PDB file of C-alpha atoms in Angstrom:
ATOM      1  CA  ILE A   1     -65.872  54.892 -84.643  1.00 29.00           C
ATOM      2  CA  LYS A   2     -68.898  56.626 -87.000  1.00 29.00           C
ATOM      3  CA  ALA A   3     -69.290  55.990 -90.514  1.00 29.00           C
ATOM      4  CA  ASN A   4     -67.801  59.507 -91.007  1.00 31.00           C
ATOM      5  CA  VAL A   5     -64.523  58.047 -90.386  1.00 36.00           C
ATOM      6  CA  TYR A   6     -64.486  56.214 -93.851  1.00 37.00           C
ATOM      7  CA  LYS A   7     -64.780  59.833 -95.955  1.00 37.00           C
ATOM      8  CA  ASN A   8     -62.403  61.073 -97.845  1.00 39.00           C
ATOM      9  CA  GLU A   9     -61.074  64.136 -98.018  1.00 43.00           C
ATOM     10  CA  ASP A  10     -63.731  64.834-100.874  1.00 42.00           C
ATOM     11  CA  ASN A  11     -65.998  63.549 -98.162  1.00 39.00           C
ATOM     12  CA  ASN A  12     -67.197  60.231-100.285  1.00 42.00           C
ATOM     13  CA  ILE A  13     -67.400  57.153 -98.954  1.00 41.00           C
ATOM     14  CA  PRO A  14     -64.895  54.963-100.260  1.00 46.00           C
ATOM     15  CA  THR A  15     -65.594  52.197-102.403  1.00 45.00           C
ATOM     16  CA  SER A  16     -64.564  48.563-103.345  1.00 48.00           C
ATOM     17  CA  ASN A  17     -61.601  49.741-105.142  1.00 55.00           C
ATOM     18  CA  ASN A  18     -60.217  51.397-102.479  1.00 72.00           C
ATOM     19  CA  ILE A  19     -57.422  50.902-100.543  1.00 82.00           C
ATOM     20  CA  LEU A  20     -57.671  50.713 -96.622  1.00 92.00           C
ATOM     21  CA  LYS A  21     -54.374  50.774 -94.866  1.00 96.00           C
ATOM     22  CA  ILE A  22     -54.619  50.840 -90.245  1.00 97.00           C
ATOM     23  CA  TYR A  23     -51.293  51.640 -88.638  1.00 98.00           C
ATOM     24  CA  CYS A  24     -51.262  50.643 -85.227  1.00 98.00           C
ATOM     25  CA  ASP A  25     -48.622  51.548 -82.232  1.00 98.00           C
ATOM     26  CA  GLY A  26     -48.417  51.601 -78.957  1.00 98.00           C
ATOM     27  CA  ALA A  27     -46.265  53.121 -76.042  1.00 97.00           C
ATOM     28  CA  CYS A  28     -45.013  53.075 -72.548  1.00 96.00           C
ATOM     29  CA  SER A  29     -43.581  55.498 -70.095  1.00 96.00           C
ATOM     30  CA  GLY A  30     -42.079  53.148 -68.139  1.00 92.00           C
ATOM     31  CA  ASN A  31     -43.106  49.511 -68.158  1.00 90.00           C
ATOM     32  CA  PRO A  32     -45.464  49.214 -66.666  1.00 95.00           C
ATOM     33  CA  GLY A  33     -46.612  53.023 -66.599  1.00 97.00           C
ATOM     34  CA  ASN A  34     -48.922  55.140 -68.446  1.00 98.00           C
ATOM     35  CA  ALA A  35     -49.390  53.991 -71.540  1.00 98.00           C
ATOM     36  CA  GLY A  36     -51.456  54.756 -74.469  1.00 98.00           C
ATOM     37  CA  SER A  37     -52.455  53.607 -78.148  1.00 98.00           C
ATOM     38  CA  GLY A  38     -52.435  54.808 -81.969  1.00 98.00           C
ATOM     39  CA  ILE A  39     -54.164  54.567 -84.882  1.00 98.00           C
ATOM     40  CA  ALA A  40     -52.770  56.274 -88.308  1.00 98.00           C
ATOM     41  CA  ILE A  41     -55.729  55.097 -91.178  1.00 96.00           C
ATOM     42  CA  TYR A  42     -54.595  55.824 -94.899  1.00 95.00           C
ATOM     43  CA  PHE A  43     -57.532  55.517 -97.417  1.00 88.00           C
ATOM     44  CA  ASP A  44     -55.103  54.851-101.136  1.00 77.00           C
ATOM     45  CA  ASP A  45     -52.237  56.644 -99.446  1.00 69.00           C
ATOM     46  CA  LYS A  46     -54.263  60.686 -99.495  1.00 77.00           C
ATOM     47  CA  ASN A  47     -54.010  62.291 -95.944  1.00 89.00           C
ATOM     48  CA  PRO A  48     -54.180  59.737 -93.247  1.00 96.00           C
ATOM     49  CA  VAL A  49     -56.531  59.779 -90.403  1.00 96.00           C
ATOM     50  CA  LEU A  50     -55.227  60.073 -86.774  1.00 97.00           C
ATOM     51  CA  LEU A  51     -56.717  58.692 -83.475  1.00 98.00           C
ATOM     52  CA  TYR A  52     -55.437  58.383 -80.147  1.00 98.00           C
ATOM     53  CA  GLY A  53     -56.840  56.565 -76.953  1.00 98.00           C
ATOM     54  CA  ASP A  54     -56.865  54.029 -74.738  1.00 98.00           C
ATOM     55  CA  PHE A  55     -55.477  55.000 -71.921  1.00 98.00           C
ATOM     56  CA  ILE A  56     -54.242  53.143 -69.268  1.00 97.00           C
ATOM     57  CA  GLU A  57     -52.210  55.006 -65.979  1.00 96.00           C
ATOM     58  CA  SER A  58     -50.499  51.729 -64.965  1.00 96.00           C
ATOM     59  CA  GLY A  59     -49.773  50.070 -68.293  1.00 96.00           C
ATOM     60  CA  THR A  60     -47.707  47.575 -70.582  1.00 97.00           C
ATOM     61  CA  ASN A  61     -45.938  48.545 -74.063  1.00 96.00           C
ATOM     62  CA  ASN A  62     -47.812  45.163 -74.847  1.00 97.00           C
ATOM     63  CA  ILE A  63     -51.020  45.851 -73.563  1.00 97.00           C
ATOM     64  CA  ALA A  64     -50.353  49.437 -75.090  1.00 98.00           C
ATOM     65  CA  GLU A  65     -50.010  47.160 -79.162  1.00 98.00           C
ATOM     66  CA  LEU A  66     -52.248  45.168 -78.328  1.00 98.00           C
ATOM     67  CA  ASN A  67     -55.046  47.850 -77.868  1.00 98.00           C
ATOM     68  CA  ALA A  68     -53.811  49.586 -80.387  1.00 98.00           C
ATOM     69  CA  LEU A  69     -54.316  46.397 -82.538  1.00 98.00           C
ATOM     70  CA  TYR A  70     -57.676  45.478 -81.442  1.00 98.00           C
ATOM     71  CA  LYS A  71     -58.888  48.740 -81.942  1.00 98.00           C
ATOM     72  CA  ALA A  72     -57.335  48.761 -85.908  1.00 98.00           C
ATOM     73  CA  LEU A  73     -59.680  45.435 -85.425  1.00 98.00           C
ATOM     74  CA  GLN A  74     -62.602  47.086 -85.643  1.00 97.00           C
ATOM     75  CA  ILE A  75     -62.146  49.152 -87.877  1.00 96.00           C
ATOM     76  CA  ALA A  76     -61.473  47.567 -90.328  1.00 96.00           C
ATOM     77  CA  ASP A  77     -64.249  45.548 -88.466  1.00 95.00           C
ATOM     78  CA  GLU A  78     -66.609  48.596 -89.441  1.00 93.00           C
ATOM     79  CA  SER A  79     -65.607  49.731 -92.480  1.00 91.00           C
ATOM     80  CA  LYS A  80     -67.356  48.911 -96.116  1.00 84.00           C
ATOM     81  CA  ILE A  81     -64.261  48.492 -98.306  1.00 83.00           C
ATOM     82  CA  ASN A  82     -64.825  44.618-100.334  1.00 81.00           C
ATOM     83  CA  SER A  83     -61.148  44.776-101.270  1.00 85.00           C
ATOM     84  CA  THR A  84     -57.579  43.242 -98.520  1.00 89.00           C
ATOM     85  CA  ILE A  85     -57.404  45.345 -95.551  1.00 95.00           C
ATOM     86  CA  SER A  86     -54.090  45.600 -94.516  1.00 96.00           C
ATOM     87  CA  ILE A  87     -53.432  46.296 -90.269  1.00 98.00           C
ATOM     88  CA  PHE A  88     -49.573  47.250 -90.197  1.00 98.00           C
ATOM     89  CA  THR A  89     -47.881  46.712 -86.021  1.00 98.00           C
ATOM     90  CA  ASP A  90     -44.209  46.920 -85.169  1.00 97.00           C
ATOM     91  CA  SER A  91     -45.432  44.139 -82.680  1.00 98.00           C
ATOM     92  CA  LYS A  92     -45.011  40.598 -83.659  1.00 97.00           C
ATOM     93  CA  TYR A  93     -45.773  40.027 -79.942  1.00 97.00           C
ATOM     94  CA  ALA A  94     -49.437  41.208 -80.201  1.00 98.00           C
ATOM     95  CA  ILE A  95     -49.417  39.475 -83.957  1.00 98.00           C
ATOM     96  CA  ASP A  96     -48.736  36.238 -82.369  1.00 97.00           C
ATOM     97  CA  CYS A  97     -50.907  36.649 -79.569  1.00 97.00           C
ATOM     98  CA  ILE A  98     -54.224  36.674 -81.580  1.00 97.00           C
ATOM     99  CA  SER A  99     -53.089  35.419 -84.830  1.00 97.00           C
ATOM    100  CA  THR A 100     -50.798  32.821 -83.688  1.00 96.00           C
ATOM    101  CA  TRP A 101     -50.868  31.555 -79.388  1.00 97.00           C
ATOM    102  CA  ALA A 102     -54.241  31.943 -79.414  1.00 97.00           C
ATOM    103  CA  TYR A 103     -55.001  28.831 -81.737  1.00 97.00           C
ATOM    104  CA  SER A 104     -53.157  26.748 -79.110  1.00 96.00           C
ATOM    105  CA  TRP A 105     -54.157  28.605 -75.945  1.00 97.00           C
ATOM    106  CA  LYS A 106     -57.674  28.015 -77.618  1.00 96.00           C
ATOM    107  CA  LYS A 107     -57.641  24.833 -77.976  1.00 96.00           C
ATOM    108  CA  ASN A 108     -55.877  24.226 -74.195  1.00 94.00           C
ATOM    109  CA  GLY A 109     -59.076  25.751 -72.226  1.00 94.00           C
ATOM    110  CA  TRP A 110     -57.431  29.302 -73.121  1.00 96.00           C
ATOM    111  CA  SER A 111     -53.914  28.312 -70.711  1.00 93.00           C
ATOM    112  CA  LYS A 112     -50.673  27.998 -71.550  1.00 92.00           C
ATOM    113  CA  LYS A 113     -48.330  25.551 -70.108  1.00 89.00           C
ATOM    114  CA  GLY A 114     -45.308  28.672 -68.732  1.00 86.00           C
ATOM    115  CA  GLY A 115     -48.555  29.931 -66.368  1.00 87.00           C
ATOM    116  CA  GLU A 116     -50.186  32.452 -66.639  1.00 91.00           C
ATOM    117  CA  ILE A 117     -51.274  34.080 -70.342  1.00 95.00           C
ATOM    118  CA  LYS A 118     -50.616  37.781 -69.665  1.00 94.00           C
ATOM    119  CA  ASN A 119     -53.650  40.181 -71.379  1.00 95.00           C
ATOM    120  CA  LEU A 120     -56.227  36.814 -71.536  1.00 97.00           C
ATOM    121  CA  PRO A 121     -59.396  39.057 -71.838  1.00 97.00           C
ATOM    122  CA  LEU A 122     -58.140  41.090 -74.503  1.00 97.00           C
ATOM    123  CA  ILE A 123     -56.125  38.466 -76.582  1.00 98.00           C
ATOM    124  CA  ILE A 124     -59.416  36.316 -76.340  1.00 98.00           C
ATOM    125  CA  LYS A 125     -62.032  39.392 -77.533  1.00 98.00           C
ATOM    126  CA  SER A 126     -59.289  40.255 -80.688  1.00 98.00           C
ATOM    127  CA  HIS A 127     -58.705  36.626 -81.356  1.00 98.00           C
ATOM    128  CA  GLU A 128     -62.410  36.053 -81.860  1.00 98.00           C
ATOM    129  CA  LEU A 129     -62.469  39.616 -83.930  1.00 98.00           C
ATOM    130  CA  PHE A 130     -59.500  38.400 -86.052  1.00 98.00           C
ATOM    131  CA  GLU A 131     -61.467  35.392 -86.563  1.00 97.00           C
ATOM    132  CA  LYS A 132     -64.514  37.093 -88.186  1.00 97.00           C
ATOM    133  CA  LEU A 133     -62.313  39.148 -90.176  1.00 96.00           C
ATOM    134  CA  LYS A 134     -59.358  37.132 -91.234  1.00 94.00           C
ATOM    135  CA  SER A 135     -60.498  36.606 -94.729  1.00 94.00           C
ATOM    136  CA  LYS A 136     -60.181  40.527 -95.617  1.00 93.00           C
ATOM    137  CA  VAL A 137     -57.545  40.966 -93.497  1.00 96.00           C
ATOM    138  CA  ASN A 138     -53.958  41.217 -93.646  1.00 96.00           C
ATOM    139  CA  LEU A 139     -52.540  40.920 -90.451  1.00 97.00           C
ATOM    140  CA  GLU A 140     -48.560  42.567 -91.268  1.00 97.00           C
ATOM    141  CA  TYR A 141     -45.505  43.498 -89.688  1.00 97.00           C
ATOM    142  CA  VAL A 142     -43.296  46.302 -90.024  1.00 97.00           C
ATOM    143  CA  LYS A 143     -39.799  47.469 -88.044  1.00 94.00           C
ATOM    144  CA  GLY A 144     -40.197  49.725 -85.496  1.00 92.00           C
ATOM    145  CA  HIS A 145     -39.016  53.746 -85.834  1.00 88.00           C
ATOM    146  CA  SER A 146     -37.723  52.241 -89.508  1.00 92.00           C
ATOM    147  CA  GLY A 147     -39.161  55.430 -90.895  1.00 92.00           C
ATOM    148  CA  VAL A 148     -42.489  54.155 -92.325  1.00 95.00           C
ATOM    149  CA  GLU A 149     -44.421  57.386 -92.100  1.00 96.00           C
ATOM    150  CA  GLY A 150     -48.180  55.054 -90.987  1.00 96.00           C
ATOM    151  CA  ASN A 151     -46.122  53.879 -88.066  1.00 97.00           C
ATOM    152  CA  GLU A 152     -44.004  57.266 -87.361  1.00 97.00           C
ATOM    153  CA  LEU A 153     -47.589  58.510 -86.535  1.00 97.00           C
ATOM    154  CA  ALA A 154     -49.336  55.239 -85.204  1.00 98.00           C
ATOM    155  CA  ASP A 155     -46.532  55.924 -82.211  1.00 98.00           C
ATOM    156  CA  ARG A 156     -46.923  59.351 -82.458  1.00 98.00           C
ATOM    157  CA  MET A 157     -50.684  59.264 -81.733  1.00 98.00           C
ATOM    158  CA  ALA A 158     -49.410  56.990 -79.118  1.00 98.00           C
ATOM    159  CA  VAL A 159     -47.375  58.747 -77.525  1.00 97.00           C
ATOM    160  CA  TYR A 160     -49.364  61.698 -77.392  1.00 98.00           C
ATOM    161  CA  THR A 161     -52.253  59.508 -75.957  1.00 98.00           C
ATOM    162  CA  ILE A 162     -49.926  59.279 -72.689  1.00 97.00           C
ATOM    163  CA  LYS A 163     -50.099  63.494 -72.746  1.00 97.00           C
ATOM    164  CA  ALA A 164     -53.623  63.966 -73.196  1.00 97.00           C
ATOM    165  CA  LYS A 165     -54.911  61.010 -70.470  1.00 98.00           C
ATOM    166  CA  ASN A 166     -57.950  60.436 -72.787  1.00 97.00           C
ATOM    167  CA  LYS A 167     -59.116  56.827 -72.548  1.00 97.00           C
ATOM    168  CA  ASN A 168     -61.757  57.022 -76.151  1.00 97.00           C
ATOM    169  CA  PHE A 169     -60.038  57.484 -79.124  1.00 97.00           C
ATOM    170  CA  GLU A 170     -60.345  60.581 -80.557  1.00 97.00           C
ATOM    171  CA  PHE A 171     -59.519  62.533 -84.023  1.00 97.00           C
ATOM    172  CA  TYR A 172     -56.629  64.251 -83.594  1.00 97.00           C
ATOM    173  CA  SER A 173     -56.255  67.006 -86.471  1.00 95.00           C
ATOM    174  CA  TYR A 174     -53.783  68.783 -87.745  1.00 94.00           C
ATOM    175  CA  ASN A 175     -52.622  70.437 -90.668  1.00 93.00           C
ATOM    176  CA  LYS A 176     -49.591  69.590 -92.255  1.00 94.00           C
ATOM    177  CA  ILE A 177     -47.917  65.744 -91.900  1.00 94.00           C
ATOM    178  CA  GLU A 178     -44.471  67.312 -91.250  1.00 95.00           C
ATOM    179  CA  GLU A 179     -46.389  68.899 -87.826  1.00 95.00           C
ATOM    180  CA  VAL A 180     -47.054  65.556 -86.937  1.00 96.00           C
ATOM    181  CA  LEU A 181     -44.400  63.283 -87.400  1.00 95.00           C
ATOM    182  CA  ALA A 182     -41.689  66.085 -85.587  1.00 94.00           C
ATOM    183  CA  MET A 183     -43.873  65.712 -82.268  1.00 94.00           C
ATOM    184  CA  LYS A 184     -42.592  63.666 -79.232  1.00 86.00           C
ATOM    185  CA  SER A 185     -41.499  60.016 -79.822  1.00 86.00           C
ATOM    186  CA  TYR A 186     -39.539  57.869 -76.794  1.00 77.00           C
TER     187      TYR A 186
END
């Protein structure tokens, strides 16, 4: 993402006083099936920047959630915000993979007693980025499909990715947030 993503509606780069909230979500049509990720970025609770991408032809809901969280971490890493950044996801699995379970898996040579760790390459790079950022990033669980606007928007972007089939993240242009919220969800 280029630096201009971090401009607010007045075209100013946010300062250290700004609050950055990133909502991320993954979606899958079938499991496995077509999968995609979505992001909603809020600066000081103004109109969010929406991103959609990481389409996978045959993926799972878990990898879509992990991809979305990894992208949110990348955005946090690239931001110039000096205050704490909150990243919200409705995937306890994604949060636990990179902020809890990864420590024991890493200690055991990236293995676990129960067998294969699914999505391991993505978990490793997400965990490494989380380790770098954990002093300035809070990972927060939000209940899915509970009316939290940021989570609902990230969900719509994840579902839209499946329709658009774009592998790279792209900006979603909108006029009214209500129109985005009215889009199809699973």
